[in-house]
XYZ file of N, CA and C in Angstrom:
600
model
N 0.834 -1.191 0.012
C 0.038 0.012 -0.092
C 0.911 1.264 -0.060
N 1.897 1.317 0.892
C 2.760 2.466 1.031
C 3.603 2.520 -0.373
N 3.925 1.410 -0.949
C 4.654 1.501 -2.187
C 3.793 2.075 -3.221
N 2.487 1.862 -3.283
C 1.566 2.414 -4.273
C 1.403 3.865 -4.035
N 1.545 4.205 -2.796
C 1.298 5.737 -2.483
C 2.546 6.555 -2.730
N 3.671 5.922 -2.423
C 4.943 6.724 -2.476
C 5.960 6.211 -3.447
N 5.568 5.021 -4.014
C 6.575 4.534 -4.912
C 7.502 3.568 -4.008
N 8.336 2.763 -4.741
C 9.444 1.958 -3.970
C 10.256 2.818 -2.989
N 10.317 2.251 -1.814
C 11.104 2.990 -0.708
C 11.398 2.033 0.449
N 12.381 2.301 1.180
C 12.657 1.484 2.435
C 11.585 1.670 3.524
N 11.027 0.653 3.996
C 10.025 0.754 4.934
C 10.412 0.255 6.272
N 9.962 0.878 7.350
C 10.330 0.578 8.762
C 9.118 -0.068 9.370
N 9.231 -1.222 9.903
C 8.173 -2.040 10.432
C 8.345 -2.029 11.978
N 7.330 -1.614 12.768
C 7.381 -1.578 14.267
C 6.207 -2.504 14.824
N 6.638 -3.849 15.052
C 5.633 -4.727 15.559
C 5.343 -4.483 17.046
N 4.084 -4.533 17.465
C 3.559 -4.556 18.756
C 2.919 -5.750 19.200
N 2.276 -5.732 20.317
C 1.677 -6.921 20.845
C 0.484 -7.443 19.882
N -0.398 -6.361 19.658
C -1.572 -6.734 18.828
C -1.762 -5.783 17.523
N -0.713 -4.998 17.324
C -0.782 -4.090 16.109
C 0.599 -3.858 15.600
N 0.713 -3.748 14.341
C 2.080 -3.597 13.655
C 1.918 -2.238 12.948
N 2.978 -1.354 12.900
C 3.033 -0.124 12.237
C 4.124 -0.333 11.203
N 3.685 0.206 9.958
C 4.573 0.138 8.836
C 4.707 1.730 8.357
N 6.026 2.275 8.594
C 6.345 3.565 8.398
C 6.971 3.770 7.009
N 6.417 4.760 6.303
C 6.953 5.184 4.963
C 7.507 6.519 5.183
N 7.844 7.066 4.210
C 8.421 8.590 4.221
C 7.274 9.421 4.501
N 6.010 9.278 4.091
C 4.979 10.124 4.210
C 3.730 9.509 4.827
N 3.594 8.214 4.862
C 2.499 7.521 5.250
C 2.886 6.543 6.496
N 1.832 6.304 7.298
C 1.995 5.252 8.319
C 0.713 4.295 8.132
N 1.004 2.908 8.152
C -0.022 2.016 7.927
C -0.028 1.253 9.289
N -1.176 1.030 9.832
C -1.304 0.129 11.082
C -2.134 -1.142 10.654
N -1.656 -2.243 11.026
C -2.219 -3.551 10.806
C -2.437 -4.153 12.100
N -3.639 -4.554 12.347
C -4.002 -5.301 13.733
C -3.767 -6.753 13.449
N -3.404 -7.334 14.555
C -3.165 -8.855 14.495
C -3.357 -9.383 15.753
N -3.695 -10.723 15.874
C -4.047 -11.431 17.051
C -2.649 -11.880 17.756
N -2.098 -11.064 18.486
C -0.726 -11.440 19.005
C -0.652 -11.237 20.476
N -1.711 -11.111 21.116
C -1.731 -10.962 22.659
C -1.510 -12.237 23.406
N -1.574 -12.149 24.754
C -1.266 -13.240 25.620
C -2.417 -14.328 25.381
N -3.734 -13.952 25.097
C -4.705 -14.913 24.861
C -4.397 -15.880 23.632
N -4.060 -15.051 22.509
C -3.693 -15.902 21.323
C -2.472 -16.768 21.513
N -1.565 -16.245 22.222
C -0.167 -17.178 22.565
C -0.651 -18.446 23.366
N -1.563 -18.228 24.393
C -1.968 -19.378 25.135
C -2.795 -20.382 24.400
N -3.694 -19.791 23.592
C -4.414 -20.669 22.575
C -3.621 -21.596 21.716
N -2.595 -20.923 21.143
C -1.762 -21.704 20.265
C -0.896 -22.508 20.983
N -0.498 -22.242 22.245
C 0.331 -23.233 23.083
C -0.474 -24.466 23.383
N -1.823 -24.240 23.614
C -2.638 -25.440 24.078
C -2.815 -26.385 22.780
N -2.829 -25.779 21.613
C -2.938 -26.498 20.290
C -1.671 -27.476 20.029
N -0.590 -26.727 20.388
C 0.757 -27.485 20.186
C 0.795 -28.590 21.198
N 0.406 -28.368 22.515
C 0.476 -29.471 23.465
C -0.401 -30.539 23.154
N -1.654 -30.300 22.487
C -2.559 -31.410 22.101
C -1.981 -32.156 20.867
N -1.299 -31.429 19.997
C -0.711 -32.096 18.832
C 0.520 -33.017 19.327
N 1.336 -32.475 20.245
C 2.330 -33.346 20.774
C 1.901 -34.531 21.552
N 0.791 -34.487 22.219
C 0.238 -35.605 22.922
C -0.208 -36.571 21.906
N -0.761 -36.286 20.835
C -1.059 -37.077 19.763
C 0.073 -37.833 19.150
N 1.098 -37.046 18.903
C 2.299 -37.573 18.296
C 2.992 -38.494 19.187
N 2.979 -38.353 20.525
C 3.506 -39.247 21.502
C 2.774 -40.522 21.426
N 1.458 -40.526 21.364
C 0.683 -41.794 21.435
C 1.160 -42.583 20.091
N 1.413 -41.883 18.989
C 1.877 -42.709 17.750
C 3.175 -43.005 17.828
N 4.208 -42.201 18.315
C 5.545 -42.560 18.185
C 6.041 -43.391 19.381
N 5.479 -43.274 20.627
C 6.047 -43.820 21.662
C 4.913 -44.753 22.400
N 3.989 -45.331 21.571
C 3.041 -46.083 22.204
C 3.507 -47.224 23.065
N 4.654 -47.873 22.534
C 5.148 -49.027 23.195
C 6.187 -48.527 24.335
N 6.476 -47.394 24.569
C 7.450 -46.915 25.469
C 6.840 -46.425 26.712
N 7.503 -46.859 27.897
C 6.936 -46.471 29.219
C 8.182 -46.289 30.031
N 8.437 -45.140 30.670
C 9.433 -44.912 31.583
C 9.134 -45.395 33.061
N 10.145 -46.234 33.581
C 10.065 -46.513 34.884
C 11.201 -46.112 35.791
N 10.991 -45.379 36.658
C 12.069 -44.775 37.643
C 12.250 -45.773 38.650
N 13.427 -46.362 38.750
C 13.859 -47.212 39.829
C 14.662 -46.561 40.789
N 14.069 -46.540 42.040
C 14.789 -46.085 43.190
C 15.433 -47.247 44.143
N 16.705 -47.408 44.069
C 17.380 -48.413 44.726
C 18.048 -47.987 45.939
N 18.486 -46.703 45.909
C 19.305 -46.094 47.109
C 18.777 -44.687 47.376
N 19.370 -44.077 48.494
C 18.870 -42.839 48.898
C 19.519 -41.709 47.892
N 20.682 -42.177 47.186
C 21.197 -41.485 46.048
C 20.217 -41.381 44.908
N 19.458 -42.336 44.739
C 18.638 -42.343 43.600
C 17.464 -41.429 43.945
N 17.178 -41.293 45.304
C 16.055 -40.397 45.633
C 16.559 -38.920 45.460
N 17.871 -38.755 45.590
C 18.431 -37.403 45.403
C 18.258 -36.943 43.919
N 18.555 -38.031 43.057
C 18.489 -37.871 41.601
C 17.024 -37.416 41.170
N 16.115 -38.217 41.969
C 14.698 -37.869 41.538
C 14.194 -36.460 41.757
N 14.883 -36.046 43.086
C 14.439 -34.701 43.433
C 15.143 -33.624 42.419
N 16.288 -34.034 41.903
C 17.011 -33.237 40.942
C 16.164 -33.061 39.581
N 15.597 -34.450 39.235
C 14.691 -34.447 38.054
C 13.420 -33.566 38.200
N 12.657 -33.590 39.368
C 11.568 -32.729 39.669
C 12.049 -31.292 39.604
N 13.213 -30.944 40.193
C 13.779 -29.459 40.180
C 13.776 -29.135 38.783
N 14.471 -29.912 37.894
C 14.706 -29.536 36.487
C 13.296 -29.407 35.851
N 12.401 -30.200 35.906
C 11.168 -30.015 35.349
C 10.262 -28.758 35.826
N 10.444 -28.447 37.104
C 9.923 -27.291 37.556
C 10.470 -26.090 36.951
N 11.791 -25.999 36.801
C 12.456 -24.883 36.313
C 11.976 -24.671 34.846
N 11.651 -25.661 34.094
C 11.162 -25.506 32.748
C 9.745 -24.851 32.571
N 9.039 -24.960 33.686
C 7.592 -24.520 33.565
C 7.602 -22.943 33.398
N 6.771 -22.388 32.585
C 6.694 -21.065 32.150
C 6.248 -20.118 33.466
N 5.485 -20.755 34.388
C 5.026 -20.004 35.651
C 5.885 -20.053 36.830
N 7.036 -20.824 36.632
C 7.971 -20.820 37.691
C 9.031 -19.862 37.530
N 9.226 -18.903 38.441
C 10.310 -17.916 38.393
C 11.611 -18.330 39.074
N 11.542 -19.018 40.075
C 12.723 -19.546 40.807
C 12.457 -20.894 41.441
N 13.435 -21.863 41.672
C 13.131 -23.048 42.370
C 14.468 -23.520 42.746
N 14.487 -24.102 44.114
C 15.825 -24.301 44.590
C 15.421 -25.365 45.723
N 16.414 -26.305 45.833
C 16.257 -27.384 46.958
C 16.496 -26.711 48.314
N 15.758 -27.193 49.349
C 15.875 -26.734 50.625
C 17.202 -27.248 51.336
N 17.444 -28.527 51.183
C 18.544 -29.106 51.887
C 18.901 -30.485 51.141
N 20.058 -31.016 51.431
C 20.477 -32.402 50.887
C 19.298 -33.379 51.214
N 19.253 -34.325 50.406
C 18.148 -35.379 50.582
C 18.106 -36.111 51.908
N 19.373 -36.257 52.545
C 19.362 -36.996 53.693
C 19.365 -36.069 54.917
N 19.013 -34.828 54.684
C 18.745 -33.980 55.840
C 17.326 -33.644 56.013
N 16.956 -33.249 57.294
C 15.389 -32.794 57.545
C 15.133 -31.615 56.861
N 13.922 -31.543 56.288
C 13.506 -30.327 55.609
C 12.113 -30.011 55.880
N 11.544 -30.583 56.887
C 10.167 -30.207 57.338
C 9.060 -30.273 56.243
N 9.319 -31.225 55.425
C 8.278 -31.349 54.297
C 8.506 -30.515 53.078
N 9.680 -29.805 53.094
C 9.992 -28.867 52.038
C 11.175 -29.336 51.313
N 11.120 -30.070 50.258
C 12.228 -30.529 49.456
C 12.672 -29.392 48.474
N 11.749 -28.845 47.918
C 12.005 -27.637 46.972
C 10.965 -26.455 47.219
N 11.504 -25.341 47.206
C 10.629 -24.225 47.181
C 10.741 -23.309 46.075
N 9.603 -22.745 45.605
C 9.573 -21.967 44.325
C 8.818 -20.626 44.508
N 9.175 -19.806 43.612
C 8.389 -18.642 43.464
C 7.669 -18.815 42.073
N 6.369 -18.634 41.944
C 5.662 -18.864 40.710
C 4.595 -17.718 40.601
N 4.248 -17.625 39.483
C 3.221 -16.595 39.102
C 1.796 -17.014 39.354
N 1.134 -16.622 40.279
C -0.095 -17.188 40.790
C -1.236 -16.843 39.765
N -0.968 -15.688 38.846
C -1.962 -15.356 37.879
C -1.887 -16.149 36.632
N -0.880 -16.995 36.467
C -0.654 -17.674 35.342
C -1.810 -18.553 34.851
N -2.384 -19.319 35.896
C -3.417 -20.320 35.682
C -4.637 -19.648 35.282
N -4.812 -18.373 35.649
C -6.089 -17.815 35.087
C -6.224 -17.641 33.624
N -5.096 -17.650 32.969
C -4.859 -17.628 31.563
C -5.316 -16.218 30.868
N -6.392 -15.660 31.334
C -6.983 -14.543 30.749
C -6.735 -13.420 31.809
N -5.930 -12.410 31.537
C -5.781 -11.394 32.554
C -6.335 -9.990 31.905
N -7.094 -9.459 32.816
C -7.610 -8.157 32.326
C -6.779 -6.921 32.223
N -7.162 -5.887 31.500
C -6.234 -4.743 31.331
C -5.810 -4.032 32.508
N -6.599 -4.105 33.619
C -6.444 -3.458 34.811
C -5.760 -4.379 35.818
N -5.586 -5.609 35.422
C -4.973 -6.568 36.475
C -3.706 -6.943 36.031
N -2.866 -7.034 37.162
C -1.457 -7.369 36.892
C -1.357 -8.830 36.371
N -0.424 -9.037 35.515
C -0.187 -10.337 34.957
C 0.918 -11.067 35.576
N 1.294 -10.467 36.722
C 2.613 -11.056 37.453
C 2.214 -10.899 38.946
N 1.894 -12.107 39.641
C 1.664 -12.134 41.052
C 2.489 -13.246 41.609
N 3.505 -12.772 42.406
C 4.501 -13.937 42.923
C 3.843 -14.598 44.105
N 3.857 -15.867 44.134
C 3.536 -16.613 45.271
C 4.494 -17.732 45.600
N 4.477 -18.435 46.628
C 5.218 -19.367 47.141
C 4.784 -20.836 46.973
N 5.439 -21.586 46.424
C 5.047 -23.101 46.108
C 6.030 -23.957 46.839
N 5.537 -24.716 47.727
C 6.329 -25.849 48.505
C 6.133 -27.197 47.810
N 7.361 -27.849 47.379
C 7.143 -29.164 46.703
C 7.752 -30.154 47.727
N 7.152 -31.322 47.922
C 7.583 -32.342 48.642
C 7.838 -33.653 47.754
N 8.899 -34.221 47.681
C 9.109 -35.364 46.930
C 9.189 -36.688 47.822
N 8.511 -37.649 47.464
C 8.528 -38.912 48.208
C 8.711 -40.209 47.375
N 9.666 -40.993 47.725
C 9.961 -42.086 46.967
C 9.899 -43.421 47.633
N 9.579 -44.489 46.956
C 9.656 -45.809 47.513
C 10.938 -46.610 47.052
N 11.604 -47.050 47.979
C 12.932 -47.853 47.537
C 12.466 -49.131 46.988
N 13.062 -49.522 45.836
C 12.796 -50.822 45.149
C 12.932 -52.065 46.095
N 12.045 -52.892 46.167
C 12.147 -54.055 47.004
C 11.544 -53.886 48.306
N 11.023 -52.607 48.664
C 10.399 -52.542 49.979
C 8.942 -52.831 49.798
N 8.291 -53.271 50.838
C 6.920 -53.744 50.962
C 5.927 -52.607 50.476
N 6.177 -51.355 50.830
C 5.323 -50.325 50.358
C 5.439 -50.028 48.954
N 4.279 -50.097 48.234
C 4.196 -49.700 46.900
C 3.499 -48.368 46.604
N 3.132 -47.599 47.580
C 2.432 -46.318 47.311
C 2.740 -45.419 48.625
N 2.375 -44.163 48.432
C 2.688 -43.079 49.409
C 1.332 -42.770 50.004
N 1.160 -42.935 51.431
C -0.023 -42.835 52.039
C -0.043 -41.406 52.988
N -1.105 -41.303 53.679
C -1.396 -40.080 54.396
C -0.324 -40.027 55.556
N 0.194 -41.235 56.174
C 1.212 -41.240 57.124
C 2.491 -40.944 56.648
N 2.859 -40.716 55.455
C 4.143 -40.630 54.899
C 4.402 -39.176 54.693
N 3.375 -38.307 54.724
C 3.641 -36.940 54.509
C 2.987 -36.078 55.645
N 3.665 -34.956 55.868
C 3.125 -34.027 56.934
C 2.542 -32.838 56.333
N 1.629 -32.894 55.406
C 1.158 -31.833 54.769
C 0.556 -30.677 55.598
N -0.252 -31.071 56.582
C -1.053 -30.129 57.379
C 0.148 -29.300 58.194
N 1.157 -29.924 58.722
C 2.001 -29.140 59.500
C 2.908 -28.220 58.603
N 3.207 -28.787 57.324
C 4.003 -27.871 56.407
C 3.225 -26.762 56.005
N 1.922 -26.811 55.753
C 1.062 -25.883 55.276
C 0.930 -24.722 56.487
N 0.697 -25.328 57.651
C 0.451 -24.434 58.815
C 1.684 -23.721 59.202
N 2.896 -24.316 59.355
C 4.035 -23.586 59.702
C 4.532 -22.616 58.675
N 4.452 -22.888 57.309
C 5.103 -21.963 56.421
C 4.193 -21.282 55.538
N 2.868 -21.632 55.668
C 1.796 -20.752 54.958
C 2.150 -20.477 53.563
N 2.319 -21.520 52.643
C 2.602 -21.300 51.209
C 1.288 -20.973 50.483
N 1.447 -20.360 49.338
C 0.354 -20.246 48.351
C -0.204 -21.488 47.747
N 0.840 -22.459 47.505
C 0.495 -23.658 46.777
C 1.473 -24.764 47.391
N 0.956 -26.003 47.130
C 1.601 -27.222 47.643
C 1.481 -28.277 46.509
N 2.713 -28.950 46.375
C 2.667 -30.002 45.440
C 3.555 -31.238 45.823
N 2.948 -32.364 45.789
C 3.539 -33.692 46.167
C 3.936 -34.480 44.873
N 5.081 -34.936 44.846
C 5.666 -35.663 43.676
C 6.209 -36.979 44.151
N 5.669 -37.989 43.574
C 6.029 -39.368 44.113
C 6.533 -40.179 42.897
N 7.329 -41.273 43.066
C 7.779 -42.174 42.106
C 6.901 -43.442 41.895
N 5.861 -43.471 42.709
C 4.965 -44.671 42.608
C 3.505 -44.118 42.431
N 2.573 -44.074 43.521
C 1.308 -43.523 43.468
C 0.932 -43.106 44.926
N -0.113 -42.483 44.992
C -0.601 -42.050 46.226
C -1.725 -42.920 46.584
N -2.059 -43.201 47.927
C -3.354 -43.901 48.244
C -4.528 -43.258 48.164
N -5.729 -43.942 48.130
C -7.023 -43.392 48.032
C -7.154 -42.375 49.202
N -6.800 -42.797 50.499
C -6.912 -41.896 51.638
C -6.158 -40.634 51.402
N -4.972 -40.660 50.893
C -4.210 -39.377 50.871
C -4.884 -38.544 49.762
N -5.410 -39.190 48.589
C -6.113 -38.346 47.630
C -7.198 -37.674 48.221
N -8.035 -38.287 49.055
C -9.214 -37.761 49.705
C -8.809 -36.597 50.545
N -7.628 -36.852 51.192
C -7.203 -35.932 52.283
C -6.740 -34.503 51.544
N -6.136 -34.785 50.293
C -5.670 -33.421 49.593
C -6.976 -32.758 49.105
N -7.956 -33.534 48.703
C -9.189 -32.982 48.185
C -9.844 -32.071 49.337
N -9.749 -32.634 50.583
C -10.440 -31.888 51.692
C -9.619 -30.606 52.056
N -8.262 -30.735 51.832
C -7.473 -29.513 52.080
C -7.756 -28.494 50.921
N -7.916 -28.965 49.771
C -8.188 -28.043 48.600
C -9.322 -27.279 48.857
N -10.435 -27.945 49.320
C -11.757 -27.313 49.546
C -11.735 -26.494 50.893
N -10.898 -26.683 51.847
C -11.062 -26.105 53.150
C -10.031 -24.927 53.282
N -8.745 -25.237 53.067
C -7.617 -24.419 53.433
C -7.495 -23.046 52.356
N -6.848 -22.129 52.800
C -6.539 -20.947 52.146
C -5.387 -21.123 51.107
N -5.539 -22.094 50.243
C -4.435 -22.261 49.347
C -4.813 -21.899 47.864
N -4.009 -21.388 47.108
C -4.109 -21.080 45.773
C -4.484 -22.365 45.001
N -3.514 -23.336 45.193
C -3.880 -24.650 44.735
C -2.885 -25.644 45.352
N -3.468 -26.948 45.328
C -2.771 -28.126 45.859
C -2.729 -29.158 44.782
N -1.719 -29.850 44.506
C -1.742 -30.986 43.498
C -0.814 -31.934 43.936
N -0.765 -33.057 43.149
C 0.119 -34.165 43.340
C 0.494 -34.831 41.949
N 1.678 -35.312 41.716
C 2.039 -35.882 40.567
C 2.410 -37.348 40.920
């Protein structure tokens, strides 16, 4: 359009979040585009869905099994969880509280995270960055032990939440959680003043 108005010339393009400006010597053209956070998150969900379908086709016969034979393996499991958390877009910082063989009062990893991220849609007058604290507890079962799952007696969720008052809590296990622990988490989720509580 500018070339038609002005003839061939060097153009300067200034992209913005949802509009791009094309500057000529005498004219300015504004082109709107869907480039805000909503469009980004929509496309991200589409990519995740496509990746899930690709994984079903490409890795249908593959299943990862994490074998914990020693306490050193438990430490590596915590390192893996830390690495996965760092890669999450809503996590701003994550660090281990203490070595695996030291007491941590139910806090293996502490994170700073954006509490507004899960809302996905942020209003114009609302801050898109609200920092909260996430406490992560990792629990593993040693291979060969009689216990095949993590139960309510294995974690001290209530004390951890009461003592440190985090905004969110996450339990990560290498096996599975019992029904009683799942129901306990659901009660805490509905009762306590937590932004969210989850388990992997």
